[in-house]
Amino acid sequence: MPPPPPPPVPAARPGAPRLYLKTHGTRVARLHLLDWVVLAGLVALDGALNAIEPFHRFVGEDTVPGLRYPLKDNTVPVWAVPVLAVVAPMAIVAGIYVRRRNVYDLHHAILGKFSGTTTAPVPVLLMCLRYDNVTREVICHGDPGVIKEGYKSFPSGHTSWSFAGLGFLSWYLAGKIKAFDRGGHVAKLCIVAMPLLLAAMVAVSRVDDYWHHWQDVFTAGVLGLVVASFCYLQFFPPPSGEQGFWPHSYFEHMLTLEGEIEVQSAAGSSRHLSLTLDSSPGRAGTEMRSSSQALDTMESGRRS
């Protein structure tokens, strides 16, 4: 009786496997539960710092000429900054997930995005909380809310938010379209630069509206880009690398999956070998019995 065939080994399919939100999302979220708790703490800290009265910088007669500019309405409203820095990039990330079905990429992009946009305002608000014991200053009249925002002018919150969110999006798009694959594609560079240009437009509008000095927006832009770069490289490889398309944890998952497949294949091969060895003695005994019967027949024929 022939031995049973070996168990089929899963064939390697080209391209990225489908890592759906329902099958892998719970596992990924559970692994990063502490990260989300810390992120919620940063959001609470941001709100608490924003409620505290900021440092009142001394405004003397010598500094008044530099502040005598007509205050304009915000070209970019306050509500538009979260839309540009958070909502729009998240829509792009969600669209890529619908196309590729990689929950590791979806989760880490969202976590990195929120890490950048919640971390960037914290140092901005901390710079406003300084003690002041100078009382001889020019008295400011006007809307208390506008005056409070004026005391928080350095660095610019609009600019830091914009560069933190849109800077992360530039990193993310550079990895997805392989902008630095040495192919010399100008179109890819334009796609990567568009979020940064949008953030720069927000920064320029703050100076044009006389809400900030150029030093405020320049410092905030550098701060936002640094935070965005740290947050992206925490979860994703550099876009110029061969594995810059997916996050670090995805490749770790693939290595674990390949190890499990190799173990299953080795177990199946050893089981097939043991079955073959077990069936060999029976087959040899059958052949020996057949040979003995043939010899007995020949001897009985000779005797007859």
GROMACS .gro file of C-alpha atoms in nm:
model
  304
    1MET     CA    1   0.000   0.000   0.000
    2PRO     CA    2   0.163   0.331  -0.102
    3PRO     CA    3   0.240   0.586   0.173
    4PRO     CA    4   0.009   0.889   0.211
    5PRO     CA    5   0.116   1.206   0.028
    6PRO     CA    6   0.287   1.482   0.232
    7PRO     CA    7   0.070   1.771   0.354
    8PRO     CA    8   0.059   2.066   0.115
    9VAL     CA    9   0.291   2.356   0.198
   10PRO     CA   10   0.140   2.705   0.153
   11ALA     CA   11   0.282   2.856  -0.162
   12ALA     CA   12   0.444   3.198  -0.138
   13ARG     CA   13   0.233   3.455  -0.317
   14PRO     CA   14   0.393   3.770  -0.457
   15GLY     CA   15   0.307   4.102  -0.302
   16ALA     CA   16   0.195   4.200   0.048
   17PRO     CA   17  -0.050   3.971   0.228
   18ARG     CA   18  -0.390   4.102   0.326
   19LEU     CA   19  -0.375   4.202   0.692
   20TYR     CA   20  -0.733   4.302   0.764
   21LEU     CA   21  -0.856   4.521   1.046
   22LYS     CA   22  -1.089   4.254   1.185
   23THR     CA   23  -0.832   3.975   1.199
   24HIS     CA   24  -0.519   4.168   1.304
   25GLY     CA   25  -0.646   4.503   1.439
   26THR     CA   26  -0.717   4.381   1.793
   27ARG     CA   27  -0.372   4.227   1.827
   28VAL     CA   28  -0.195   4.542   1.705
   29ALA     CA   29  -0.402   4.773   1.927
   30ARG     CA   30  -0.339   4.552   2.231
   31LEU     CA   31   0.037   4.563   2.173
   32HIS     CA   32   0.030   4.944   2.162
   33LEU     CA   33  -0.226   5.006   2.436
   34LEU     CA   34   0.030   5.184   2.656
   35ASP     CA   35   0.124   5.413   2.367
   36TRP     CA   36  -0.237   5.522   2.328
   37VAL     CA   37  -0.264   5.584   2.703
   38VAL     CA   38   0.046   5.806   2.693
   39LEU     CA   39  -0.095   5.985   2.390
   40ALA     CA   40  -0.419   6.055   2.576
   41GLY     CA   41  -0.211   6.196   2.861
   42LEU     CA   42  -0.035   6.431   2.619
   43VAL     CA   43  -0.372   6.552   2.491
   44ALA     CA   44  -0.482   6.624   2.848
   45LEU     CA   45  -0.153   6.805   2.917
   46ASP     CA   46  -0.197   7.011   2.601
   47GLY     CA   47  -0.545   7.116   2.710
   48ALA     CA   48  -0.428   7.204   3.062
   49LEU     CA   49  -0.138   7.415   2.936
   50ASN     CA   50  -0.366   7.593   2.692
   51ALA     CA   51  -0.599   7.692   2.977
   52ILE     CA   52  -0.320   7.843   3.189
   53GLU     CA   53  -0.257   8.215   3.159
   54PRO     CA   54   0.054   8.260   2.943
   55PHE     CA   55   0.363   8.462   3.022
   56HIS     CA   56   0.303   8.837   2.984
   57ARG     CA   57   0.601   8.967   2.796
   58PHE     CA   58   0.711   9.319   2.883
   59VAL     CA   59   0.585   9.565   2.624
   60GLY     CA   60   0.762   9.898   2.663
   61GLU     CA   61   0.756  10.213   2.458
   62ASP     CA   62   1.058  10.098   2.257
   63THR     CA   63   0.880   9.784   2.136
   64VAL     CA   64   0.550   9.952   2.049
   65PRO     CA   65   0.652  10.057   1.692
   66GLY     CA   66   0.714   9.693   1.603
   67LEU     CA   67   0.362   9.607   1.715
   68ARG     CA   68   0.176   9.890   1.543
   69TYR     CA   69   0.037   9.689   1.257
   70PRO     CA   70  -0.328   9.649   1.158
   71LEU     CA   71  -0.448   9.316   1.295
   72LYS     CA   72  -0.624   9.121   1.019
   73ASP     CA   73  -0.861   8.830   1.030
   74ASN     CA   74  -0.705   8.487   1.011
   75THR     CA   75  -0.650   8.381   0.651
   76VAL     CA   76  -0.636   8.024   0.782
   77PRO     CA   77  -0.899   7.994   1.060
   78VAL     CA   78  -0.824   7.808   1.379
   79TRP     CA   79  -1.066   7.527   1.289
   80ALA     CA   80  -0.892   7.475   0.953
   81VAL     CA   81  -0.557   7.382   1.110
   82PRO     CA   82  -0.675   7.045   1.254
   83VAL     CA   83  -0.846   6.972   0.922
   84LEU     CA   84  -0.524   7.030   0.728
   85ALA     CA   85  -0.288   6.872   0.981
   86VAL     CA   86  -0.496   6.574   1.100
   87VAL     CA   87  -0.818   6.504   0.908
   88ALA     CA   88  -0.683   6.534   0.553
   89PRO     CA   89  -0.375   6.313   0.616
   90MET     CA   90  -0.591   6.055   0.794
   91ALA     CA   91  -0.820   6.041   0.491
   92ILE     CA   92  -0.519   5.963   0.271
   93VAL     CA   93  -0.399   5.694   0.513
   94ALA     CA   94  -0.747   5.539   0.519
   95GLY     CA   95  -0.759   5.539   0.139
   96ILE     CA   96  -0.428   5.353   0.124
   97TYR     CA   97  -0.560   5.099   0.376
   98VAL     CA   98  -0.869   5.036   0.161
   99ARG     CA   99  -0.637   4.974  -0.131
  100ARG     CA  100  -0.368   4.765   0.040
  101ARG     CA  101  -0.544   4.617   0.346
  102ASN     CA  102  -0.245   4.640   0.580
  103VAL     CA  103  -0.361   4.708   0.934
  104TYR     CA  104  -0.002   4.755   1.058
  105ASP     CA  105   0.041   5.045   0.819
  106LEU     CA  106  -0.297   5.194   0.914
  107HIS     CA  107  -0.241   5.171   1.290
  108HIS     CA  108   0.117   5.300   1.292
  109ALA     CA  109   0.036   5.586   1.056
  110ILE     CA  110  -0.250   5.700   1.280
  111LEU     CA  111  -0.042   5.658   1.597
  112GLY     CA  112   0.255   5.842   1.448
  113LYS     CA  113   0.034   6.118   1.312
  114PHE     CA  114  -0.139   6.182   1.645
  115SER     CA  115   0.193   6.158   1.828
  116GLY     CA  116   0.333   6.439   1.616
  117THR     CA  117   0.030   6.666   1.626
  118THR     CA  118  -0.013   6.629   2.003
  119THR     CA  119   0.357   6.654   2.090
  120ALA     CA  120   0.436   6.964   1.884
  121PRO     CA  121   0.204   7.206   2.074
  122VAL     CA  122   0.341   7.103   2.416
  123PRO     CA  123   0.680   7.279   2.385
  124VAL     CA  124   0.503   7.572   2.220
  125LEU     CA  125   0.284   7.619   2.527
  126LEU     CA  126   0.569   7.552   2.769
  127MET     CA  127   0.764   7.840   2.615
  128CYS     CA  128   0.478   8.071   2.710
  129LEU     CA  129   0.480   7.976   3.080
  130ARG     CA  130   0.759   8.194   3.222
  131TYR     CA  131   0.753   8.401   3.540
  132ASP     CA  132   0.756   8.777   3.502
  133ASN     CA  133   0.806   9.031   3.781
  134VAL     CA  134   0.817   9.340   3.561
  135THR     CA  135   0.514   9.563   3.605
  136ARG     CA  136   0.612   9.883   3.421
  137GLU     CA  137   0.467   9.813   3.083
  138VAL     CA  138   0.223   9.950   2.830
  139ILE     CA  139  -0.137   9.863   2.910
  140CYS     CA  140  -0.300   9.653   2.637
  141HIS     CA  141  -0.663   9.722   2.550
  142GLY     CA  142  -0.888   9.509   2.332
  143ASP     CA  143  -1.033   9.162   2.314
  144PRO     CA  144  -0.888   8.956   2.603
  145GLY     CA  145  -0.879   8.645   2.385
  146VAL     CA  146  -0.677   8.823   2.116
  147ILE     CA  147  -0.442   8.968   2.378
  148LYS     CA  148  -0.391   8.620   2.525
  149GLU     CA  149  -0.305   8.484   2.180
  150GLY     CA  150  -0.060   8.770   2.139
  151TYR     CA  151   0.124   8.665   2.453
  152LYS     CA  152   0.148   8.314   2.304
  153SER     CA  153   0.292   8.434   1.974
  154PHE     CA  154   0.631   8.261   2.008
  155PRO     CA  155   0.641   8.012   1.852
  156SER     CA  156   0.341   7.996   1.621
  157GLY     CA  157   0.090   7.725   1.709
  158HIS     CA  158  -0.065   7.729   1.361
  159THR     CA  159   0.275   7.670   1.204
  160SER     CA  160   0.394   7.399   1.441
  161TRP     CA  161   0.069   7.204   1.398
  162SER     CA  162   0.080   7.238   1.020
  163PHE     CA  163   0.441   7.127   0.981
  164ALA     CA  164   0.399   6.843   1.232
  165GLY     CA  165   0.094   6.698   1.055
  166LEU     CA  166   0.177   6.775   0.693
  167GLY     CA  167   0.546   6.699   0.745
  168PHE     CA  168   0.451   6.350   0.862
  169LEU     CA  169   0.233   6.316   0.552
  170SER     CA  170   0.529   6.407   0.330
  171TRP     CA  171   0.739   6.134   0.491
  172TYR     CA  172   0.452   5.889   0.455
  173LEU     CA  173   0.392   5.965   0.087
  174ALA     CA  174   0.765   5.946   0.013
  175GLY     CA  175   0.770   5.591   0.143
  176LYS     CA  176   0.453   5.485  -0.035
  177ILE     CA  177   0.545   5.614  -0.382
  178LYS     CA  178   0.918   5.534  -0.339
  179ALA     CA  179   1.020   5.890  -0.414
  180PHE     CA  180   1.390   5.825  -0.346
  181ASP     CA  181   1.435   5.511  -0.556
  182ARG     CA  182   1.702   5.687  -0.769
  183GLY     CA  183   1.473   5.680  -1.066
  184GLY     CA  184   1.480   6.057  -1.110
  185HIS     CA  185   1.102   6.108  -1.115
  186VAL     CA  186   1.020   6.476  -1.068
  187ALA     CA  187   0.648   6.400  -1.030
  188LYS     CA  188   0.718   6.201  -0.713
  189LEU     CA  189   0.912   6.491  -0.562
  190CYS     CA  190   0.624   6.726  -0.640
  191ILE     CA  191   0.381   6.495  -0.459
  192VAL     CA  192   0.610   6.482  -0.155
  193ALA     CA  193   0.662   6.860  -0.155
  194MET     CA  194   0.294   6.954  -0.180
  195PRO     CA  195   0.213   6.901   0.192
  196LEU     CA  196   0.521   7.102   0.290
  197LEU     CA  197   0.419   7.385   0.058
  198LEU     CA  198   0.073   7.386   0.214
  199ALA     CA  199   0.229   7.410   0.562
  200ALA     CA  200   0.454   7.692   0.440
  201MET     CA  201   0.149   7.880   0.311
  202VAL     CA  202  -0.008   7.855   0.657
  203ALA     CA  203   0.313   7.992   0.810
  204VAL     CA  204   0.332   8.282   0.565
  205SER     CA  205  -0.032   8.371   0.631
  206ARG     CA  206   0.047   8.417   1.000
  207VAL     CA  207   0.303   8.684   0.914
  208ASP     CA  208   0.082   8.846   0.649
  209ASP     CA  209  -0.204   8.874   0.899
  210TYR     CA  210   0.031   9.035   1.155
  211TRP     CA  211  -0.040   8.768   1.415
  212HIS     CA  212   0.326   8.660   1.431
  213HIS     CA  213   0.677   8.774   1.350
  214TRP     CA  214   0.888   8.577   1.106
  215GLN     CA  215   1.094   8.441   1.396
  216ASP     CA  216   0.779   8.288   1.544
  217VAL     CA  217   0.685   8.094   1.231
  218PHE     CA  218   1.042   7.994   1.145
  219THR     CA  219   1.103   7.843   1.488
  220ALA     CA  220   0.763   7.672   1.487
  221GLY     CA  221   0.825   7.528   1.139
  222VAL     CA  222   1.157   7.376   1.242
  223LEU     CA  223   0.999   7.240   1.561
  224GLY     CA  224   0.711   7.081   1.370
  225LEU     CA  225   0.939   6.920   1.112
  226VAL     CA  226   1.169   6.777   1.379
  227VAL     CA  227   0.875   6.626   1.568
  228ALA     CA  228   0.725   6.485   1.246
  229SER     CA  229   1.057   6.326   1.147
  230PHE     CA  230   1.107   6.165   1.488
  231CYS     CA  231   0.752   6.028   1.492
  232TYR     CA  232   0.772   5.886   1.139
  233LEU     CA  233   1.111   5.719   1.182
  234GLN     CA  234   0.990   5.569   1.509
  235PHE     CA  235   0.741   5.354   1.316
  236PHE     CA  236   0.862   5.342   0.954
  237PRO     CA  237   1.197   5.279   0.782
  238PRO     CA  238   1.355   5.566   0.586
  239PRO     CA  239   1.178   5.611   0.250
  240SER     CA  240   1.508   5.571   0.064
  241GLY     CA  241   1.552   5.211   0.185
  242GLU     CA  242   1.433   4.897   0.012
  243GLN     CA  243   1.178   4.834   0.290
  244GLY     CA  244   1.052   5.191   0.314
  245PHE     CA  245   0.703   5.097   0.198
  246TRP     CA  246   0.569   4.933   0.518
  247PRO     CA  247   0.630   4.991   0.894
  248HIS     CA  248   0.893   4.807   1.097
  249SER     CA  249   0.638   4.585   1.273
  250TYR     CA  250   0.504   4.456   0.942
  251PHE     CA  251   0.839   4.303   0.850
  252GLU     CA  252   0.872   4.157   1.200
  253HIS     CA  253   0.529   3.998   1.152
  254MET     CA  254   0.638   3.856   0.815
  255LEU     CA  255   0.952   3.703   0.968
  256THR     CA  256   0.740   3.541   1.240
  257LEU     CA  257   0.494   3.412   0.979
  258GLU     CA  258   0.774   3.265   0.766
  259GLY     CA  259   0.918   3.093   1.074
  260GLU     CA  260   0.580   2.936   1.153
  261ILE     CA  261   0.545   2.812   0.793
  262GLU     CA  262   0.893   2.658   0.804
  263VAL     CA  263   0.813   2.482   1.131
  264GLN     CA  264   0.488   2.345   0.988
  265SER     CA  265   0.667   2.232   0.672
  266ALA     CA  266   0.940   2.058   0.873
  267ALA     CA  267   0.680   1.887   1.091
  268GLY     CA  268   0.491   1.766   0.784
  269SER     CA  269   0.808   1.632   0.623
  270SER     CA  270   0.909   1.442   0.937
  271ARG     CA  271   0.559   1.294   0.968
  272HIS     CA  272   0.570   1.181   0.606
  273LEU     CA  273   0.914   1.023   0.659
  274SER     CA  274   0.794   0.832   0.966
  275LEU     CA  275   0.494   0.699   0.775
  276THR     CA  276   0.722   0.582   0.496
  277LEU     CA  277   0.952   0.403   0.738
  278ASP     CA  278   0.657   0.243   0.915
  279SER     CA  279   0.516   0.107   0.590
  280SER     CA  280   0.849  -0.034   0.467
  281PRO     CA  281   0.864  -0.347   0.698
  282GLY     CA  282   0.512  -0.452   0.602
  283ARG     CA  283   0.591  -0.420   0.237
  284ALA     CA  284   0.915  -0.618   0.282
  285GLY     CA  285   0.728  -0.892   0.474
  286THR     CA  286   0.471  -0.919   0.198
  287GLU     CA  287   0.744  -0.956  -0.061
  288MET     CA  288   0.918  -1.225   0.150
  289ARG     CA  289   0.590  -1.418   0.193
  290SER     CA  290   0.529  -1.405  -0.181
  291SER     CA  291   0.878  -1.540  -0.250
  292SER     CA  292   0.831  -1.825   0.001
  293GLN     CA  293   0.501  -1.924  -0.160
  294ALA     CA  294   0.664  -1.931  -0.501
  295LEU     CA  295   0.945  -2.156  -0.376
  296ASP     CA  296   0.694  -2.392  -0.211
  297THR     CA  297   0.501  -2.419  -0.536
  298MET     CA  298   0.816  -2.496  -0.729
  299GLU     CA  299   0.921  -2.764  -0.479
  300SER     CA  300   0.575  -2.926  -0.480
  301GLY     CA  301   0.586  -2.936  -0.859
  302ARG     CA  302   0.921  -3.110  -0.853
  303ARG     CA  303   0.794  -3.362  -0.600
  304SER     CA  304   0.488  -3.439  -0.808
   0.00000   0.00000   0.00000
